[in-house]
PDB file of C-alpha atoms and ligand atoms in Angstrom:
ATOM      1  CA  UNK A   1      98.106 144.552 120.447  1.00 93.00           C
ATOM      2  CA  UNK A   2      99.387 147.689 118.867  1.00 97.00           C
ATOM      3  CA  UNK A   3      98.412 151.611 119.526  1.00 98.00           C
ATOM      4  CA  UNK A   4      97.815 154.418 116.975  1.00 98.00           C
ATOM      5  CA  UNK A   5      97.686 158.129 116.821  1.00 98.00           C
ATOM      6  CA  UNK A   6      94.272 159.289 115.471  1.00 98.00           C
ATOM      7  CA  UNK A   7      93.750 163.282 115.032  1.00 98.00           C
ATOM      8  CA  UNK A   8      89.916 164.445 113.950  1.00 98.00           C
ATOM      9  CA  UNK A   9      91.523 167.274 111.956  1.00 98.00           C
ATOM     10  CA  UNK A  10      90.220 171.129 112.472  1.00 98.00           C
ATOM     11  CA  UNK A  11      87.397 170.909 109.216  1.00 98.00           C
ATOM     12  CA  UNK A  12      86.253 167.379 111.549  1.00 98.00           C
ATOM     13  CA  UNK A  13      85.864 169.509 114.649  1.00 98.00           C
ATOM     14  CA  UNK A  14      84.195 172.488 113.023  1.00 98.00           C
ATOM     15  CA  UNK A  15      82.024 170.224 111.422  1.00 98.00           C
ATOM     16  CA  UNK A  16      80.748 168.376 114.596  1.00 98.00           C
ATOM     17  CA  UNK A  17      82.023 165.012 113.543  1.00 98.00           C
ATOM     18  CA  UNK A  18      84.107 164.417 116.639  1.00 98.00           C
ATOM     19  CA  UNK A  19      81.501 162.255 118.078  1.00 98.00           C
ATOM     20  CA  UNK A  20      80.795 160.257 114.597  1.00 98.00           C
ATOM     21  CA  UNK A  21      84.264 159.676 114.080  1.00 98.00           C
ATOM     22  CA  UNK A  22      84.613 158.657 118.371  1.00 98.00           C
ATOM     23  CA  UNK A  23      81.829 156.007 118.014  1.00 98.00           C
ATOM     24  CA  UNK A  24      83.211 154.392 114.384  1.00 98.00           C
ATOM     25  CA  UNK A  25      86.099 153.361 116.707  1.00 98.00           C
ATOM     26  CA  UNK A  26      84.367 152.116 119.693  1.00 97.00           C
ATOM     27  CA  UNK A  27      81.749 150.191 118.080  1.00 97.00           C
ATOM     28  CA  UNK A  28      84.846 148.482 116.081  1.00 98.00           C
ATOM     29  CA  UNK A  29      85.898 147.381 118.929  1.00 96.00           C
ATOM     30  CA  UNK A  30      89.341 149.393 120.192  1.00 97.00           C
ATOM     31  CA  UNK A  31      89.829 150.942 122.912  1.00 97.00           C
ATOM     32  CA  UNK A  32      90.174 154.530 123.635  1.00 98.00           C
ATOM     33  CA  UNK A  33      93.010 155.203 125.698  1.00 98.00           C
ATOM     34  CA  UNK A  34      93.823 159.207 125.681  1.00 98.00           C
ATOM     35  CA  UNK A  35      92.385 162.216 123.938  1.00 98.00           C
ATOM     36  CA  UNK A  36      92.371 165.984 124.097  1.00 98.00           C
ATOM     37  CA  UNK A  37      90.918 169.041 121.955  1.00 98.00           C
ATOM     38  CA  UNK A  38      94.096 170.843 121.198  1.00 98.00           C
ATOM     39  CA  UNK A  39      95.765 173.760 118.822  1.00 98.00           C
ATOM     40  CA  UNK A  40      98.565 172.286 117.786  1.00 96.00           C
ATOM     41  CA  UNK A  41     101.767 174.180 117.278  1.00 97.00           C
ATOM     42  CA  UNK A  42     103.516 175.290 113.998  1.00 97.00           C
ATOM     43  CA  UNK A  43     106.671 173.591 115.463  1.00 96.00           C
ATOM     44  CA  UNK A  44     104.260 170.353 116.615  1.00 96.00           C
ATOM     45  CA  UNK A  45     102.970 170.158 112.519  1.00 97.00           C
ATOM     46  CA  UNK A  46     106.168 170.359 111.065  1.00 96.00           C
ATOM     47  CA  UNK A  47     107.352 167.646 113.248  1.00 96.00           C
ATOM     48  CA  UNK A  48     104.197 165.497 112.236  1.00 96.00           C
ATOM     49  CA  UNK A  49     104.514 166.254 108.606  1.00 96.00           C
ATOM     50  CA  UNK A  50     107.965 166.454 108.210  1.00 95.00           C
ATOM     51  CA  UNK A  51     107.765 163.711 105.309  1.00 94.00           C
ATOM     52  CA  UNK A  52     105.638 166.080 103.266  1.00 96.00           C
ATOM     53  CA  UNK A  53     108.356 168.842 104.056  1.00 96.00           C
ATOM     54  CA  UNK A  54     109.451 170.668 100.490  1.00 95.00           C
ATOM     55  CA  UNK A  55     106.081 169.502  98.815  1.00 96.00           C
ATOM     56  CA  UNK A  56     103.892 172.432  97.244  1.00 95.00           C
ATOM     57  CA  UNK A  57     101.023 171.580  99.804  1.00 94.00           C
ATOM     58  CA  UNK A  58     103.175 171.308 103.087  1.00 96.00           C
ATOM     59  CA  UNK A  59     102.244 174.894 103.271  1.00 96.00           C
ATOM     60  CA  UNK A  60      98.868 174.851 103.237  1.00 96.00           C
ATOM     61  CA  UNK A  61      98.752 171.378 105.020  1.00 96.00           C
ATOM     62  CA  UNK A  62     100.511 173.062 108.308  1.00 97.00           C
ATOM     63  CA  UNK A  63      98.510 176.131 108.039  1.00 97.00           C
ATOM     64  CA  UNK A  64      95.712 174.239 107.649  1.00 97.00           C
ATOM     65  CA  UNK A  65      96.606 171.805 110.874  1.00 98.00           C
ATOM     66  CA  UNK A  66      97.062 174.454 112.579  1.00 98.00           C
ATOM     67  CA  UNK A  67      94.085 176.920 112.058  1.00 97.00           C
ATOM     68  CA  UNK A  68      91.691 175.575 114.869  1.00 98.00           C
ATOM     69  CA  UNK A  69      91.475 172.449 117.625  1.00 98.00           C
ATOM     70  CA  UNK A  70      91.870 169.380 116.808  1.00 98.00           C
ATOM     71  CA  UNK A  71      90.940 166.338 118.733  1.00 98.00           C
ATOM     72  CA  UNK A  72      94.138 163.986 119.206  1.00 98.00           C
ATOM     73  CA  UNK A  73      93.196 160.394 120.102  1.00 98.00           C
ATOM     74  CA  UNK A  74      95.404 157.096 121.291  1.00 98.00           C
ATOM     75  CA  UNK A  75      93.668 154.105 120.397  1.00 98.00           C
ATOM     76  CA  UNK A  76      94.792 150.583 121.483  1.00 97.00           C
ATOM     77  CA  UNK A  77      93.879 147.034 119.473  1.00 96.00           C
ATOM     78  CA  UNK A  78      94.681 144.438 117.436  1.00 96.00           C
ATOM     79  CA  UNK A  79      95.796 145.599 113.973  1.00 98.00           C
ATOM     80  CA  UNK A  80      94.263 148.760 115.108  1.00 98.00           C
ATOM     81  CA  UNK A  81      97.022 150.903 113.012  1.00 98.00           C
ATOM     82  CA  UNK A  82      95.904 148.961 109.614  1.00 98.00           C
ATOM     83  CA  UNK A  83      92.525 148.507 110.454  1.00 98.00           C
ATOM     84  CA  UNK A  84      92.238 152.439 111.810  1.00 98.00           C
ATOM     85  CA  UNK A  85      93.326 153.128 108.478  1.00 98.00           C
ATOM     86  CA  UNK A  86      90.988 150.919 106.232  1.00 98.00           C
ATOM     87  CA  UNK A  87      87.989 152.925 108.226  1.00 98.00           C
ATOM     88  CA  UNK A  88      89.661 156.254 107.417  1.00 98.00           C
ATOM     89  CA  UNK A  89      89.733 155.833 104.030  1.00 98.00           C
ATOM     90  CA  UNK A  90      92.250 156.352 100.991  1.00 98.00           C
ATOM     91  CA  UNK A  91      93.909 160.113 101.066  1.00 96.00           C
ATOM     92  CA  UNK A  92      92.335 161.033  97.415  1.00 95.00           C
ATOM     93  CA  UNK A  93      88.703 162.284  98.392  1.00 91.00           C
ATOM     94  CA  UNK A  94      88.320 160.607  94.576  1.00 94.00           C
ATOM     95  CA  UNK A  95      89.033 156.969  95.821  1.00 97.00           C
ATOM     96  CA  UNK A  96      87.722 157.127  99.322  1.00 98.00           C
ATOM     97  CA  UNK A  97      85.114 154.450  99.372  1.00 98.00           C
ATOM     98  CA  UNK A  98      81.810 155.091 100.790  1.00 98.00           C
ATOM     99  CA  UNK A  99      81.588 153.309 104.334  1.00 98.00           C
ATOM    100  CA  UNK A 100      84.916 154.827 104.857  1.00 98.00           C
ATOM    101  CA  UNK A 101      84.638 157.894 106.858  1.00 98.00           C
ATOM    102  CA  UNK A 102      86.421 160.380 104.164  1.00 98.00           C
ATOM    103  CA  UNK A 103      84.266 158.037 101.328  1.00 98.00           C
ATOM    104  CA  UNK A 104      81.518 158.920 103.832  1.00 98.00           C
ATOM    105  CA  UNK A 105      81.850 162.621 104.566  1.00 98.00           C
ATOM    106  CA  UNK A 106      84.768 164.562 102.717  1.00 97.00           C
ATOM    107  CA  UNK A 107      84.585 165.646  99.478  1.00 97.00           C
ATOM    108  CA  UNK A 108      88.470 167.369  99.206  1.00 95.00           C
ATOM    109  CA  UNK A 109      91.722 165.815  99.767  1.00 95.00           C
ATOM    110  CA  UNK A 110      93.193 168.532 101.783  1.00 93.00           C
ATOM    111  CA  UNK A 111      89.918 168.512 103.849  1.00 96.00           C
ATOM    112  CA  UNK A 112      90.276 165.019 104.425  1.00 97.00           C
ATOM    113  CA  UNK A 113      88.978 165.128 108.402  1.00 98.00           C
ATOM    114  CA  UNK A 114      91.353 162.626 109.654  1.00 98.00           C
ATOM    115  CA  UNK A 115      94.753 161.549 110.392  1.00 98.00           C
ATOM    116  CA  UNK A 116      95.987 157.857 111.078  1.00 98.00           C
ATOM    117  CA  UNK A 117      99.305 156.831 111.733  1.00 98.00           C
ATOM    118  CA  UNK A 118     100.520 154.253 108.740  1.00 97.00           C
ATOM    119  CA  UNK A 119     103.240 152.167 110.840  1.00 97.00           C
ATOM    120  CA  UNK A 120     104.036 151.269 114.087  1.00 98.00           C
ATOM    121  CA  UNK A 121     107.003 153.766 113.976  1.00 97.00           C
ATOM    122  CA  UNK A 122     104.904 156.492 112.771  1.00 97.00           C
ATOM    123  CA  UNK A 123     102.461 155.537 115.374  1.00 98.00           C
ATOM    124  CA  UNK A 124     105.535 155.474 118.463  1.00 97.00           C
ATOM    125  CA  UNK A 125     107.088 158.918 116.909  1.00 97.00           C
ATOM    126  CA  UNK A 126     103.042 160.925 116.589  1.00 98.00           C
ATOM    127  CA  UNK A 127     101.724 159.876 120.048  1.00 98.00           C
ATOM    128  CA  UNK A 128     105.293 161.493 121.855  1.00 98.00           C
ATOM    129  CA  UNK A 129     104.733 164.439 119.635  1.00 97.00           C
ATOM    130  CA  UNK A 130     101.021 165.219 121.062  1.00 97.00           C
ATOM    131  CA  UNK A 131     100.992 163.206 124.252  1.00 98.00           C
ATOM    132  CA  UNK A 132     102.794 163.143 127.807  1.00 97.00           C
ATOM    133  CA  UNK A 133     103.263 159.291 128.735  1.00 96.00           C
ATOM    134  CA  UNK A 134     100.733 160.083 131.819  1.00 97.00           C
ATOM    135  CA  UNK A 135      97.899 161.270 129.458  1.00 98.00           C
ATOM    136  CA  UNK A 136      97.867 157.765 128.000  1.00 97.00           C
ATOM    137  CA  UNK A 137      95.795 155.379 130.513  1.00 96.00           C
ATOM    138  CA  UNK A 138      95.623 151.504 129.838  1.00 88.00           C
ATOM    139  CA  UNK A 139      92.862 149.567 131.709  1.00 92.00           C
ATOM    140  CA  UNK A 140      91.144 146.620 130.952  1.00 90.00           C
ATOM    141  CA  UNK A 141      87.539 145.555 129.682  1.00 87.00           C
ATOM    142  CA  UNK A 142      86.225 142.282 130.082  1.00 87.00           C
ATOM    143  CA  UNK A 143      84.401 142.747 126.643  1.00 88.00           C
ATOM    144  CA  UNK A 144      87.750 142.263 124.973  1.00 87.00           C
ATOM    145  CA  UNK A 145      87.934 138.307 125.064  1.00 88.00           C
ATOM    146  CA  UNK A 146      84.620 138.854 122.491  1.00 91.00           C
ATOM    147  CA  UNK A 147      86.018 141.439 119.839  1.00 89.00           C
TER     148      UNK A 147
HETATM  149  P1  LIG B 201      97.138 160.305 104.903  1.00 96.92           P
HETATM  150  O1  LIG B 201      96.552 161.447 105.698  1.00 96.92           O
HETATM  151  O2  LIG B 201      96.069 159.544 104.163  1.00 96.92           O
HETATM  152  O3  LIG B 201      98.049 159.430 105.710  1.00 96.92           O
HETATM  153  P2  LIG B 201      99.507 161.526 103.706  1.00 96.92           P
HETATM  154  O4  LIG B 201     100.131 161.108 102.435  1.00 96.92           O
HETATM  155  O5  LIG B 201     100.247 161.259 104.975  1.00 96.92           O
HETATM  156  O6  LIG B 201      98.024 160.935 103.757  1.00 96.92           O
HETATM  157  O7  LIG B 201      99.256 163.086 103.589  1.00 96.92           O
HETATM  158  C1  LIG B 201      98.983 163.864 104.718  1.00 96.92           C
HETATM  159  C2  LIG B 201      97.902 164.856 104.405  1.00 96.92           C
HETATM  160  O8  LIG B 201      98.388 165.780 103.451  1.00 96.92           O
HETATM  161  C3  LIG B 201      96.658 164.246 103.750  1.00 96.92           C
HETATM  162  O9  LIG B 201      95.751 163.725 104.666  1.00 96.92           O
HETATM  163  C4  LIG B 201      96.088 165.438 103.022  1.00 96.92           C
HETATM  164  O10 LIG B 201      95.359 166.279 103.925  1.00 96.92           O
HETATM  165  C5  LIG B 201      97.343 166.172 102.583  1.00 96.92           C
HETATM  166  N1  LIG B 201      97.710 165.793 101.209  1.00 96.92           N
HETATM  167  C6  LIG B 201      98.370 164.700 100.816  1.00 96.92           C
HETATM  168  N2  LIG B 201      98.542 164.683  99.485  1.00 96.92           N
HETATM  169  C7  LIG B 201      97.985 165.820  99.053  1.00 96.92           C
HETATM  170  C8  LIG B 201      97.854 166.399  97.758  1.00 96.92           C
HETATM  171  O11 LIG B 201      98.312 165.844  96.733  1.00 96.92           O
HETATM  172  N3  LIG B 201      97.215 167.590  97.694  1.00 96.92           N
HETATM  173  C9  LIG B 201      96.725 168.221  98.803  1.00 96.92           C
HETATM  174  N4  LIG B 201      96.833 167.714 100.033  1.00 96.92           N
HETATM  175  C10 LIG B 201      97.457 166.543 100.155  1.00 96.92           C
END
């Protein structure tokens, strides 16, 4: 079992996808195990994006992160970090494939709705950078032995 970081990214919360983007997950079968609408810090984006740091988009990419709430998610499953990301979609609006949610509703790579951690040390280093550990809940569903 693994956890991952999801964040519905400000364009995904002004556009009322939240909810869309909530149930995809669910009905996969993970498990939802802490969330909160949040504006997240300058400080907070530069920490999350520090890979992209020096690139002529990091710019616009933290002002971007950082213009409205986003809604920051833990989810908990098996393979949920590469399967989390298969749903999301490729980063290039161009080669998202429909089904995917940014093949499904973005049209612009830097409006891409969504961010999913790509490794289990991404995942570790993203959830201590938006979450406390007692905002992160486990419990357990008896559905799971059928997923
Ligand atoms: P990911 O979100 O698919 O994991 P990353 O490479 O981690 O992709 O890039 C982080 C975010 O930076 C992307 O989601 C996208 O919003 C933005 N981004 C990445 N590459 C470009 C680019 O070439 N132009 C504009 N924005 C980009």
């Amino acid at each position: 079992m693994e956890k991952t970081f999801l964040m519905v990214k400000p364009d995904g919360v002004q556009r009322g996808l939240v909810g869309e983007i909530v149930k995809r997950f669910e009905q996969k079968g993970f498990q939802l195990i802490g969330s909160k609408l949040t504006v997240i810090s300058r400080e907070q984006a530069e920490i999350h994006y520090a890979e992209h740091k020096g690139k002529d988009f990091f710019e616009r990419l933290v002002n971007f992160i950082t213009s409205g709430p986003v809604f920051a998610m833990v989810w908990h499953g098996d393979q949920v970090i590469t399967l989390s990301r298969t749903m999301i979609g490729k980063t290039n609006s161009l080669e998202a494939a429909p089904g995917t949610i940014r093949g499904d509703y973005a049209v612009h790579t830097n409006l891409n709705l969504i961010h999913g951690s790509d490794s289990p040390e991404s995942a570790e280093r993203e959830i201590n950078n938006f979450f406390q550990p007692n905002e992160i809940f486990t419990y357990s569903k008896n559905i799971q032995e059928w997923i």
